[in-house]
Short mmCIF file of C-alpha atoms and ligand atoms in Angstrom, two decimals:
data_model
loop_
_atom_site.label_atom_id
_atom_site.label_comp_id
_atom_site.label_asym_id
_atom_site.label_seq_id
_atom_site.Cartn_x
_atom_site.Cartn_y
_atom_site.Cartn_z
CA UNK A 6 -21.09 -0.06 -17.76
CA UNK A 7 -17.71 -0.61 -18.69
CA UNK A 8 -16.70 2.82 -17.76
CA UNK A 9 -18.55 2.23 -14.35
CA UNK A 10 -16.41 -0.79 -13.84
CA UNK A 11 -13.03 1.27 -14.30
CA UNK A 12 -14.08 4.42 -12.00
CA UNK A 13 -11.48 4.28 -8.79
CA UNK A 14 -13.50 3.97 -5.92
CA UNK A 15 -13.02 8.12 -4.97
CA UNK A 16 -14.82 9.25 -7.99
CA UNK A 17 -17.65 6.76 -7.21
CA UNK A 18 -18.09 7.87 -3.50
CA UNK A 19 -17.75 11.11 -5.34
CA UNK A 20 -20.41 11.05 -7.76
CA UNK A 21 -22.37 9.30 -4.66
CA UNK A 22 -22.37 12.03 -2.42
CA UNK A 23 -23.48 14.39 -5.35
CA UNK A 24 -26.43 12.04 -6.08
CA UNK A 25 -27.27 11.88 -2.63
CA UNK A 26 -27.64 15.22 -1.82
CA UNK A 27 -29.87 15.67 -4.84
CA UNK A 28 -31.45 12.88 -3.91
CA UNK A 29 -32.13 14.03 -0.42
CA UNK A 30 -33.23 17.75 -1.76
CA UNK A 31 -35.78 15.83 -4.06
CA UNK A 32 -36.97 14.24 -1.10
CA UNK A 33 -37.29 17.12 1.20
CA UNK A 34 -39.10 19.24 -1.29
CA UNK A 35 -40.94 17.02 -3.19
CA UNK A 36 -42.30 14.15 -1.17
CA UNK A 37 -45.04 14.95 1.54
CA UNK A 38 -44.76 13.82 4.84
CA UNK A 39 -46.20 10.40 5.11
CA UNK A 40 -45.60 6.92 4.67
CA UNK A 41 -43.70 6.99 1.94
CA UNK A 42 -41.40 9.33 2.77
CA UNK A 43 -40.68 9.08 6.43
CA UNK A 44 -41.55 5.35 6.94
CA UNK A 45 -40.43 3.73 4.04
CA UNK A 46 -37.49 5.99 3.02
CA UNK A 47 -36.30 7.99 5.22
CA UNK A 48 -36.36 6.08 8.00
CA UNK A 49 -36.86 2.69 6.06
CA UNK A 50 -34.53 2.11 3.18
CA UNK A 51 -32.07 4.80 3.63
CA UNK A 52 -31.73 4.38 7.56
CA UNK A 53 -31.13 0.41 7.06
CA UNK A 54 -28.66 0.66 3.65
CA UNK A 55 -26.66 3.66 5.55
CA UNK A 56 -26.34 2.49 8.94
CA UNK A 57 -25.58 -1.03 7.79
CA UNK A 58 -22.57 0.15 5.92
CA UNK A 59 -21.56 2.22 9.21
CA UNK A 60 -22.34 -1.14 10.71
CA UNK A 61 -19.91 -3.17 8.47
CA UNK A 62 -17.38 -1.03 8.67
CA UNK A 63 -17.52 -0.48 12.98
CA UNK A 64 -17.62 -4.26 13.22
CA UNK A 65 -13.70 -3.85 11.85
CA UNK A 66 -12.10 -1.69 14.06
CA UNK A 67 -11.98 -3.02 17.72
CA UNK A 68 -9.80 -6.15 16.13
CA UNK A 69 -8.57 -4.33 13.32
CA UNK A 70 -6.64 -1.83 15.96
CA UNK A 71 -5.84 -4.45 18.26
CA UNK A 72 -3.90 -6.56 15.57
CA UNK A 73 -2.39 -4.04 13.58
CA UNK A 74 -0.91 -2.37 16.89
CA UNK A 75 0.06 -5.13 17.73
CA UNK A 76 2.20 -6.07 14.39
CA UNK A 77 3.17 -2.49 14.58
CA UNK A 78 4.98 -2.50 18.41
CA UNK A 79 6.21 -5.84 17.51
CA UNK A 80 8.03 -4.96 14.49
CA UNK A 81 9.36 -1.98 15.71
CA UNK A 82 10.45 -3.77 18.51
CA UNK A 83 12.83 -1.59 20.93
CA UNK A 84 10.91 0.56 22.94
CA UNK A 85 13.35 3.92 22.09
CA UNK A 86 11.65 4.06 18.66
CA UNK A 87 8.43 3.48 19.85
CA UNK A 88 8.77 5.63 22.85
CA UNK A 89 10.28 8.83 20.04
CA UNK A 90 7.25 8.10 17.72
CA UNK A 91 4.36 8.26 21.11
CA UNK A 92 6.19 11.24 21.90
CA UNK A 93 5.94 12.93 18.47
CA UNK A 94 2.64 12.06 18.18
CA UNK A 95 1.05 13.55 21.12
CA UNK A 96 3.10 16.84 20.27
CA UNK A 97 1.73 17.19 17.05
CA UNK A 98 -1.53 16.31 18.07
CA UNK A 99 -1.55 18.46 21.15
CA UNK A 100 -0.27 21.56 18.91
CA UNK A 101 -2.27 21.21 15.70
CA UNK A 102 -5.63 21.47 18.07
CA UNK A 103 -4.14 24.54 20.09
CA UNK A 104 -3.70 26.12 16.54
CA UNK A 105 -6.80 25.03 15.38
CA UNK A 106 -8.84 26.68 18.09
CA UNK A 107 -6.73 29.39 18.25
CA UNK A 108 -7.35 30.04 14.28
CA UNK A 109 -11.37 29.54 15.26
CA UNK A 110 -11.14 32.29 17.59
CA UNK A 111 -9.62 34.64 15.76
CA UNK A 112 -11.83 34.27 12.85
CA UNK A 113 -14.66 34.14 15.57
CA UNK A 114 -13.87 38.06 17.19
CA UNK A 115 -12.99 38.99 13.61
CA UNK A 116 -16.29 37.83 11.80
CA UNK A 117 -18.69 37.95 15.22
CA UNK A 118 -20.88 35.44 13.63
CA UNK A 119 -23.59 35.70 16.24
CA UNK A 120 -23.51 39.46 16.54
CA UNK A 121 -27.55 41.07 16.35
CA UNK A 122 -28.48 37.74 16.08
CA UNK A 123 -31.80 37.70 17.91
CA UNK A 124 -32.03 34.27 20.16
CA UNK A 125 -35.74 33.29 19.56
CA UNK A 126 -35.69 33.58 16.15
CA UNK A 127 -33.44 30.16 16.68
CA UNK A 128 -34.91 27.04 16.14
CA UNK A 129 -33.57 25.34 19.54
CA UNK A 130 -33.88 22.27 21.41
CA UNK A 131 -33.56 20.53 24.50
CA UNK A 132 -30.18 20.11 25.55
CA UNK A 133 -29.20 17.29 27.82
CA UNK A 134 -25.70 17.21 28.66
CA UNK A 135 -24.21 14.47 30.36
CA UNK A 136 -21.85 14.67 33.45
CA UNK A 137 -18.54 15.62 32.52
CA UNK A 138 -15.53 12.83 33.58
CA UNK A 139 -12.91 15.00 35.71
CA UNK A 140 -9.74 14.89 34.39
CA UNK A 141 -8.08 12.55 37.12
CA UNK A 142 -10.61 9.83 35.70
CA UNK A 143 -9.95 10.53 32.22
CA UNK A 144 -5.95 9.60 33.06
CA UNK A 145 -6.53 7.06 35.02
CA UNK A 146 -8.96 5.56 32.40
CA UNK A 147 -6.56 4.93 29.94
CA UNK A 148 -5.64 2.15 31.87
CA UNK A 149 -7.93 -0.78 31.63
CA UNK A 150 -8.97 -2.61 34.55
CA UNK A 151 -10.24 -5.20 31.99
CA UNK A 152 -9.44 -5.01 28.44
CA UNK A 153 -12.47 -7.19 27.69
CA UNK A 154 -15.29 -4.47 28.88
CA UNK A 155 -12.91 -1.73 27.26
CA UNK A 156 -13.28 -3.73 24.31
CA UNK A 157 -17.05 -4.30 24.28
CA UNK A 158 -17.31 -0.55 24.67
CA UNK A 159 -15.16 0.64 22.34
CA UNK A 160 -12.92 2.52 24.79
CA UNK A 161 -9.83 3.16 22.62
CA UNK A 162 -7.16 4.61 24.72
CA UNK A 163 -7.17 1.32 27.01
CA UNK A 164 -7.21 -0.69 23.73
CA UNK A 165 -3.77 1.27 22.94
CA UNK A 166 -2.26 0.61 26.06
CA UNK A 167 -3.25 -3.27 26.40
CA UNK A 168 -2.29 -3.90 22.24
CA UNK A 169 1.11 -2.03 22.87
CA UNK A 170 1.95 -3.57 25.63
CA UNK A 171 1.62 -6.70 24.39
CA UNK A 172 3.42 -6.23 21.16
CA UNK A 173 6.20 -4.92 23.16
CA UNK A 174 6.03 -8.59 25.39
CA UNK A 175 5.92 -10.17 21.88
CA UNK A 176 8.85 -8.91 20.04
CA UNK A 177 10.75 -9.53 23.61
CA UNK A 178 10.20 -12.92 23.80
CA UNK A 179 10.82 -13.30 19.89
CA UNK A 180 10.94 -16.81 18.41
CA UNK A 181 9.37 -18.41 21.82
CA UNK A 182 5.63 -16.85 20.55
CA UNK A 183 5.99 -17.22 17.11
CA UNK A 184 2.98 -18.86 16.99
CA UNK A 185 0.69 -15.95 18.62
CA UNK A 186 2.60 -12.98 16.62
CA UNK A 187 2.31 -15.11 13.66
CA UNK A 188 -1.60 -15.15 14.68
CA UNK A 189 -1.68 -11.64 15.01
CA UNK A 190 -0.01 -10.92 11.56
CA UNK A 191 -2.55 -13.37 9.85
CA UNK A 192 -5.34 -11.88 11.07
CA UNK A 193 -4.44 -8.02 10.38
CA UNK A 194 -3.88 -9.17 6.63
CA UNK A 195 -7.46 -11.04 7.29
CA UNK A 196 -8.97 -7.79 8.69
CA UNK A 197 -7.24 -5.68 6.58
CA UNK A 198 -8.86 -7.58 3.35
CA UNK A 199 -12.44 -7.21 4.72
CA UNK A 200 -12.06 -3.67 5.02
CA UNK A 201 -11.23 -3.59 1.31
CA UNK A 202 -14.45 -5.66 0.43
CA UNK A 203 -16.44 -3.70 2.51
CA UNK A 204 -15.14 -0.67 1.09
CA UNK A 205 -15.90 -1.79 -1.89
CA UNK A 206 -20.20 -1.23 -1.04
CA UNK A 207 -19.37 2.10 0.13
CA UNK A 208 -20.79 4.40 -2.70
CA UNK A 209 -24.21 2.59 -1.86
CA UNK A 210 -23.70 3.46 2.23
CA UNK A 211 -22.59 7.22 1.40
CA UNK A 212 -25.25 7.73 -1.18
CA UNK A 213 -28.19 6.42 1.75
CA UNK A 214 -26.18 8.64 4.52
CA UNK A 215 -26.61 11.94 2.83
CA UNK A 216 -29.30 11.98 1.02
CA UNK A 217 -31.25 10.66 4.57
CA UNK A 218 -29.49 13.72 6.59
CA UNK A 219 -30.61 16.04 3.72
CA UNK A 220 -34.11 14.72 3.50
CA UNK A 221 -34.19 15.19 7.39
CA UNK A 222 -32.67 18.66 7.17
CA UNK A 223 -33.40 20.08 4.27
CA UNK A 224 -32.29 23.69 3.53
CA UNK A 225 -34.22 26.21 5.65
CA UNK A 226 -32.45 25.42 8.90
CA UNK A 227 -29.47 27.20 7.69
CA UNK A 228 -30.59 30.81 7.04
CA UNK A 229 -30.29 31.90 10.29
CA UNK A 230 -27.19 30.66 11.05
CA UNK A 231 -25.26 31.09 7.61
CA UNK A 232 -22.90 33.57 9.15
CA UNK A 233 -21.95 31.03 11.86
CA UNK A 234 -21.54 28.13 9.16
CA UNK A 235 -19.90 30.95 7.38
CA UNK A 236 -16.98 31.10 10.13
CA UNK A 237 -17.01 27.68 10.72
CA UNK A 238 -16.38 26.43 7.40
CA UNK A 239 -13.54 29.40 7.01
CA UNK A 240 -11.65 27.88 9.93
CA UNK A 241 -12.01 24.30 9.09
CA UNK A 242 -10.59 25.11 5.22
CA UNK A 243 -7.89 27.21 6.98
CA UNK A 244 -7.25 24.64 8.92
CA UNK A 245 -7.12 21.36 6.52
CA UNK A 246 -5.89 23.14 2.94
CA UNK A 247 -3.26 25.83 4.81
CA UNK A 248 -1.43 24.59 8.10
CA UNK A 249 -1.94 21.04 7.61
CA UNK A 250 -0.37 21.03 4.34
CA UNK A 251 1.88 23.72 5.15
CA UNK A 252 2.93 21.22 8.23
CA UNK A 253 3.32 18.39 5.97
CA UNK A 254 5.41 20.39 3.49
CA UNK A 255 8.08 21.91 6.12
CA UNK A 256 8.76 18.88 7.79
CA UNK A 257 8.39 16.42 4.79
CA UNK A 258 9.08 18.19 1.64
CA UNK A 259 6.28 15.71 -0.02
CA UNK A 260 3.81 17.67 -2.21
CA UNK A 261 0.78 18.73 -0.26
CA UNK A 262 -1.60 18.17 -3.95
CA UNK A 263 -0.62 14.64 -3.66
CA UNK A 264 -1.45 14.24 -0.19
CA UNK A 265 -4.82 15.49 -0.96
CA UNK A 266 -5.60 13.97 -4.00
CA UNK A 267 -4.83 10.53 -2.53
CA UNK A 268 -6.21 11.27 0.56
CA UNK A 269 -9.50 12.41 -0.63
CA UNK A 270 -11.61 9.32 -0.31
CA UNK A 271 -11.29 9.09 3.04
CA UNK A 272 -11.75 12.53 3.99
CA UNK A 273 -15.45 11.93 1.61
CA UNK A 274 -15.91 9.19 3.87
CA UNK A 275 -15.40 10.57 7.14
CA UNK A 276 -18.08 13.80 5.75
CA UNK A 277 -20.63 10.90 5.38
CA UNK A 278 -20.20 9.38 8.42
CA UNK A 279 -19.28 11.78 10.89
CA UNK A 280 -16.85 9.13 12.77
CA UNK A 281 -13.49 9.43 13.18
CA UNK A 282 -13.65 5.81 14.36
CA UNK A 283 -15.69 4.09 11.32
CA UNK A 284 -12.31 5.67 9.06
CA UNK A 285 -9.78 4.30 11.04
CA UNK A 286 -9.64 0.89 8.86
CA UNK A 287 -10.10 2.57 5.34
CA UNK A 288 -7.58 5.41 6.86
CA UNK A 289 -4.83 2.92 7.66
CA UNK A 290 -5.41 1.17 4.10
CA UNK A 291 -5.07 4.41 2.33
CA UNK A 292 -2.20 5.55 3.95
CA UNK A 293 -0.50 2.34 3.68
CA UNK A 294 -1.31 1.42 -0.64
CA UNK A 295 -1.63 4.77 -1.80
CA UNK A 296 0.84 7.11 0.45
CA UNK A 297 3.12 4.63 1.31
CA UNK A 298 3.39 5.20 5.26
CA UNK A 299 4.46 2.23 7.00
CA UNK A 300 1.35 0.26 9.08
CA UNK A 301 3.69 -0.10 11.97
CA UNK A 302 3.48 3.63 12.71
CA UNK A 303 -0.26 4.23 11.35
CA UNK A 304 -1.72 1.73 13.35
CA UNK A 305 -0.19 3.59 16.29
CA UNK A 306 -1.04 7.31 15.53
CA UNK A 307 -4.33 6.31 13.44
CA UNK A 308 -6.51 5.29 16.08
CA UNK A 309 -4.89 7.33 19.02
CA UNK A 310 -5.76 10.48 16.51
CA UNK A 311 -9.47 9.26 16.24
CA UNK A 312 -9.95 9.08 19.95
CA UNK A 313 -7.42 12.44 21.23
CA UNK A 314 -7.06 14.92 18.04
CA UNK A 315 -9.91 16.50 17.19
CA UNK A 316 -8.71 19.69 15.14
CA UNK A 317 -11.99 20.01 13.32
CA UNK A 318 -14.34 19.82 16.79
CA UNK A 319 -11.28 22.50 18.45
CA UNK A 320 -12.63 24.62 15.18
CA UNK A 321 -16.00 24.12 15.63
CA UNK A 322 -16.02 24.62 19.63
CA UNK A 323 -13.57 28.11 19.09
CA UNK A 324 -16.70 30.04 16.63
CA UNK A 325 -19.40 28.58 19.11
CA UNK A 326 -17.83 29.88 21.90
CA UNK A 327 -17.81 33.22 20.54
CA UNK A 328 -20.81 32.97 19.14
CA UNK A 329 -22.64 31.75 21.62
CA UNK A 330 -21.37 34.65 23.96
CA UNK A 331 -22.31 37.25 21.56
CA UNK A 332 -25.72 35.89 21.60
CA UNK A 333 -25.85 36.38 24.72
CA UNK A 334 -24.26 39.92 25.39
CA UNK A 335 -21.42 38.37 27.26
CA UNK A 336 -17.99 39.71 26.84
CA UNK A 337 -14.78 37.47 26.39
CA UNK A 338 -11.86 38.35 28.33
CA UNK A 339 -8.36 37.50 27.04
CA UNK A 340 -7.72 35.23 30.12
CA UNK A 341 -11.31 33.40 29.39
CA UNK A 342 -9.92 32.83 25.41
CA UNK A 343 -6.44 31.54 26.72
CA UNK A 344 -8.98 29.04 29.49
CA UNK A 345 -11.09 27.69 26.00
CA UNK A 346 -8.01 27.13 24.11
CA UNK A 347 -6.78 25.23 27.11
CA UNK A 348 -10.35 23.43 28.21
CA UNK A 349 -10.50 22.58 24.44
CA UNK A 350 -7.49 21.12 23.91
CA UNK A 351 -7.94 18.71 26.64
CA UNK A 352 -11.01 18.12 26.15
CA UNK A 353 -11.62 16.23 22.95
CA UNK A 354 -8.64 13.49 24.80
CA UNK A 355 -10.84 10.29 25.91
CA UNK A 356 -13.65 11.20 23.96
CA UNK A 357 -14.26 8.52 21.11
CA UNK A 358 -14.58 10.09 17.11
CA UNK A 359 -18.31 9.32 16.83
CA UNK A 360 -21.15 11.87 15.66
CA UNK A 361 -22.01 14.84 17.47
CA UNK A 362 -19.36 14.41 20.61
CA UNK A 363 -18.05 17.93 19.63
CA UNK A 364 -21.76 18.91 20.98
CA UNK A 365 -20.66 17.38 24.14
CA UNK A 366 -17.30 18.52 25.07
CA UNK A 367 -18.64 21.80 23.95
CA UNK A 368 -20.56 21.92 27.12
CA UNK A 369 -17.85 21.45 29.09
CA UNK A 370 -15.83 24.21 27.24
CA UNK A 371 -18.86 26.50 27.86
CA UNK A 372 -18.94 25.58 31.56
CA UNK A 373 -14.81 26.51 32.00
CA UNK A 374 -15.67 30.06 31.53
CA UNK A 375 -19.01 30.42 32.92
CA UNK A 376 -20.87 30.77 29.60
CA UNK A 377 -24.38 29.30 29.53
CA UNK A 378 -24.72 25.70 28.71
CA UNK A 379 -28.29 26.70 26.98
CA UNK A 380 -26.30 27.90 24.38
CA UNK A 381 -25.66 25.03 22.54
CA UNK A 382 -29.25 24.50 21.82
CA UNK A 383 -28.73 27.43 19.27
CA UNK A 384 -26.08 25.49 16.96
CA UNK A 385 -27.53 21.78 17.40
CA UNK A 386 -30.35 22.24 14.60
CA UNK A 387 -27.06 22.38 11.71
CA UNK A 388 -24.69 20.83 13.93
CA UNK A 389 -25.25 17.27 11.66
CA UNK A 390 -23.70 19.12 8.55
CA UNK A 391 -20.92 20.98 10.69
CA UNK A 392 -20.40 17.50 12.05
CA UNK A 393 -19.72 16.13 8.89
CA UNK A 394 -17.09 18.78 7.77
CA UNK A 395 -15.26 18.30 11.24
CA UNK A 396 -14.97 14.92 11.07
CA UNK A 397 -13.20 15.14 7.44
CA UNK A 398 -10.85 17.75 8.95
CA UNK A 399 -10.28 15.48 11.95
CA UNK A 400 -8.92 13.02 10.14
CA UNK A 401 -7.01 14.73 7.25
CA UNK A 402 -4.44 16.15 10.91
CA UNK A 403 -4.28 12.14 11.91
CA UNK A 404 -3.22 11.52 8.68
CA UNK A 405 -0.74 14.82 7.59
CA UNK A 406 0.49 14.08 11.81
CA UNK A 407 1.17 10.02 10.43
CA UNK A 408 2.71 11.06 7.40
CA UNK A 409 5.23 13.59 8.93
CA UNK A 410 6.25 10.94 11.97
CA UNK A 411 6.24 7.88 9.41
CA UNK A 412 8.46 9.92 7.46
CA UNK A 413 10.83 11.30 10.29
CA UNK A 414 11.09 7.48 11.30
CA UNK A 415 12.27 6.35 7.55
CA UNK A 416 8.71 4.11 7.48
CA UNK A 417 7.83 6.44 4.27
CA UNK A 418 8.25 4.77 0.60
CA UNK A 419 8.49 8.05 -1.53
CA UNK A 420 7.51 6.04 -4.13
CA UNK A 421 4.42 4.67 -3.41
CA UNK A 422 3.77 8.16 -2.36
CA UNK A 423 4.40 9.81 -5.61
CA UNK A 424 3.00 6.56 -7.81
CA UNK A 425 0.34 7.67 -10.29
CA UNK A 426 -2.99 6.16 -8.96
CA UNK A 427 -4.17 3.24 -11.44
CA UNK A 428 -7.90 3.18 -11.23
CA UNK A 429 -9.29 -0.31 -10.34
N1 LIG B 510 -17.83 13.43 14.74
C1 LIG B 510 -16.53 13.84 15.15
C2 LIG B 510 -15.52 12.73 14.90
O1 LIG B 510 -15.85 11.58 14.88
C3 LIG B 510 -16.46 14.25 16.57
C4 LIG B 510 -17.31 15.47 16.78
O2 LIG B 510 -16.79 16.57 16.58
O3 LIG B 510 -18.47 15.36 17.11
O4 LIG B 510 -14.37 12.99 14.71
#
C-alpha cells in the first residue's frame, strides 16, 4: 500500500493502461454479449468512469487557456517578443507537419501497405463526411465575432486572439488594471491546482478508457489491415523518437532521454484520450514543474498546437492516402503527392484536437486529388487505436516546438529541466 502511495503518477497511468488493456481483452473474449457486458460494463461503468474523467478534465481548458494566455501576453508585455515567439511558432509548426507527411509518404510508396489488398474483404462502414469550411472562412474565423459563442463551442483560435489581445491591453495599461490582471493571475494558479487534483484520478479514467475501446474492438479487426497499422505506426515512431528529438537536440542542446522520460505521462494520456485538447492543462503543468519551460510561452504555443499542429494526423492522412489509392488501382502522380502534402498541411489548421477529426480532414485531403471519399470507410474500423497513437505524437511536436521557442526566448530553467524527478 505504501509502495502504491509513493508510485509517481506516470508509472500509475502506466501500470493502468497495461491493466486496462488486459482488462478489455478479458472482456472481449470472455464475457458474452449481454447485459452484463454491454449494458452494465461496457457501456455502463466503464463509459461513465472514462468519460467523466475526459469530462473533468475538458471542463478546465476553455478558462484554463483564457487565463494563462492571458498572464502569459501580459508578462511578456512588448509586443516584439510576443510577435518573434507567434512567428516561431507557426514555422515550426507549419514545417514539422510538412515533414511529417512527407516522412508518411515515403514510407507509404516504399511499404505499399494496401497493395493486393482485396476491398470487400474490409470490414467498412458508412461514411458521412461533413461539408468542408473553405479556406477564406477558416481565416476569417479566427476572428471572433463574439468571444462568448466561441467560447461555448470550444473554438480555440478565436479564444487565442481575444485572450492575447487582451493581455496585450493589460500589460499596456499596467498599474491602472491591477485589479483584473491580478484576477487573471489568481485564477490560473486556481485552475492550474484543479488540474493537479484532477490529475490526480487519472489512472482510474485511463484504466476505464482502454479497456472500454478494447472490449469494443477487440483483436480481429486488425488482421487485415496490419500492414497499414504496420506503416502507420513506422511513421509516427519516426516521427516522435527521430526528428522531434533530433529538432529538440540541434536547436536546444537539452538531452532528448530527458525530454521523454519527463514527458511521458502526458503523451500516455493523450493515447487514452485521443484529444489534443483534454492535454492541454496537464501539458502546460508538465512542461512548466518538470521541464522547466516558462507558462508565459506554453500557454501561447500549447493550445495553438492542439488546435493547428497535427504531426501525428499529417502521418496518419500521408499512409491512407497511399493506401487508399492502391486499393483502388489509382496511380499517384508526383504533382498529386506535392497537392496532399500541401492540402494536409493546411488542413488540420482550425480543426479542434478531439477524437477521430484526422477521419475528417482526411476527406478533404482525398477530395484535393480526386481520390474517392469511400475510401475512408476502409481505415475507420482501427482508426480508434491509430487515433490514439496520433494524438500522443501530436502533442509530443507541441511540446519539443514549446521547448525549443521557450528556450530560444531564455523562458527555459535548465535546471528544473535536468532535476531528478522525486516521486510523490
Ligand atoms: N485525435 C487527434 C487529436 O486530438 C486528432 C485526430 O487526428 O483525429 O489530436
Amino acid at each position: 500500500m505504501k509502495k502504491i502511495k509513493h508510485m509517481g503518477l506516470s508509472t500509475k497511468i502506466f501500470i493502468a493502461l497495461l491493466a486496462g488493456v488486459v482488462f478489455g481483452l478479458l472482456i472481449n473474449f470472455f464475457l458474452p454479449t449481454g447485459v452484463l457486458k454491454d449494458t452494465i460494463l461496457i457501456d455502463g461503468i466503464l463509459y461513465i468512469v472514462g468519460n467523466g474523467f475526459i469530462r473533468l478534465m475538458q471542463m478546465l481548458v476553455i478558462p484554463l487557456v483564457i487565463c494563462s494566455l492571458i498572464c502569459g501576453t501580459m508578462s511578456i508585455g512588448d509586443t516584439k517578443t510576443l510577435g518573434q515567439v507567434g512567428v516561431k511558432t507557426l514555422v515550426f509548426y507549419i514545417v514539422t507537419t510538412a515533414l511529417a507527411i512527407s516522412i508518411a509518404l515515403a514510407l507509404g510508396i516504399f511499404i505499399r501497405p494496401g497493395m493486393g489488398l482485396n476491398i470487400s474483404s474490409v470490414e467498412s462502414g458508412d461514411v458521412t463526411i461533413s461539408d468542408n469550411v473553405s479556406m477564406v472562412d477558416t481565416i476569417l474565423n479566427i476572428i471572433p465575432k463574439n468571444v462568448i459563442a466561441s467560447m461555448a463551442d470550444g473554438d480555440m483560435l478565436p479564444i487565442i486572439v481575444f485572450s492575447v489581445f487582451v493581455g496585450i491591453m493589460l500589460a499596456k495599461l499596467g498599474s491602472k488594471a491591477a485589479t483584473v490582471s491580478k484576477f487573471f493571475a489568481e485564477f490560473n494558479d486556481v485552475m492550474m491546482e484543479m488540474t493537479i487534483t484532477v490529475m490526480k484520478a487519472a489512472p482510474i479514467g485511463v484504466f476505464c478508457m482502454i479497456s472500454r475501446t478494447i472490449a469494443t474492438i477487440g483483436f480481429d479487426a486488425f488482421v487485415p489491415m496490419l500492414k497499414y497499422m504496420g506503416c502507420v505506426i513506422l511513421a509516427l515512431a519516426l516521427q516522435c523518437f527521430g526528428i522531434y528529438q533530433f529538432l529538440l537536440f540541434i536547436f536546444t542542446r537539452l538531452n532528448p532521454i530527458t525530454f521523454i522520460k519527463k514527458f511521458f505521462p502526458v503523451m500516455e494520456f493523450a493515447f487514452s484520450t485521443s484529444s489534443s485538447n483534454a492535454c492541454i492543462p496537464l501539458s502546460i503543468e508538465t512542461l512548466k514543474d518538470k521541464l522547466g519551460v516558462s507558462t508565459k510561452i506554453s500557454s501561447f504555443t500549447v493550445p495553438l498546437g492542439a488546435t493547428i499542429n497535427m504531426d501525428g494526423t499529417a502521418i496518419m492522412q500521408g499512409v491512407a492516402v497511399v493506401f487508399i489509392a492502391d486499393a483502388y488501382g489509382i496511380e499517384l502522380t508526383a504533382g498529386m503527392l506535392a497537392t496532399v502534402i500541401a492540402t494536409a498541411t493546411l488542413a488540420s489548421i482550425g480543426t479542434a484536437g478531439v477524437p477521430g477529426v484526422g477521419l475528417i480532414t482526411l476527406a478533404m485531403v482525398l477530395t484535393s486529388v480526386g481520390l474517392p471519399t469511400e475510401g475512408i470507410a476502409l481505415i475507420m474500423g482501427i482508426d480508434r487505436i491509430i487515433d490514439m497513437l496520433r494524438t500522443a505524437v501530436n502533442v509530443t511536436g507541441d511540446a519539443v516546438c514549446t521547448t525549443v521557442v521557450a528556450q530560444q526566448a531564455g523562458m527555459l530553467d535548465k535546471k528544473v529541466f535536468y532535476t531528478k524527478e522525486i516521486e510523490e
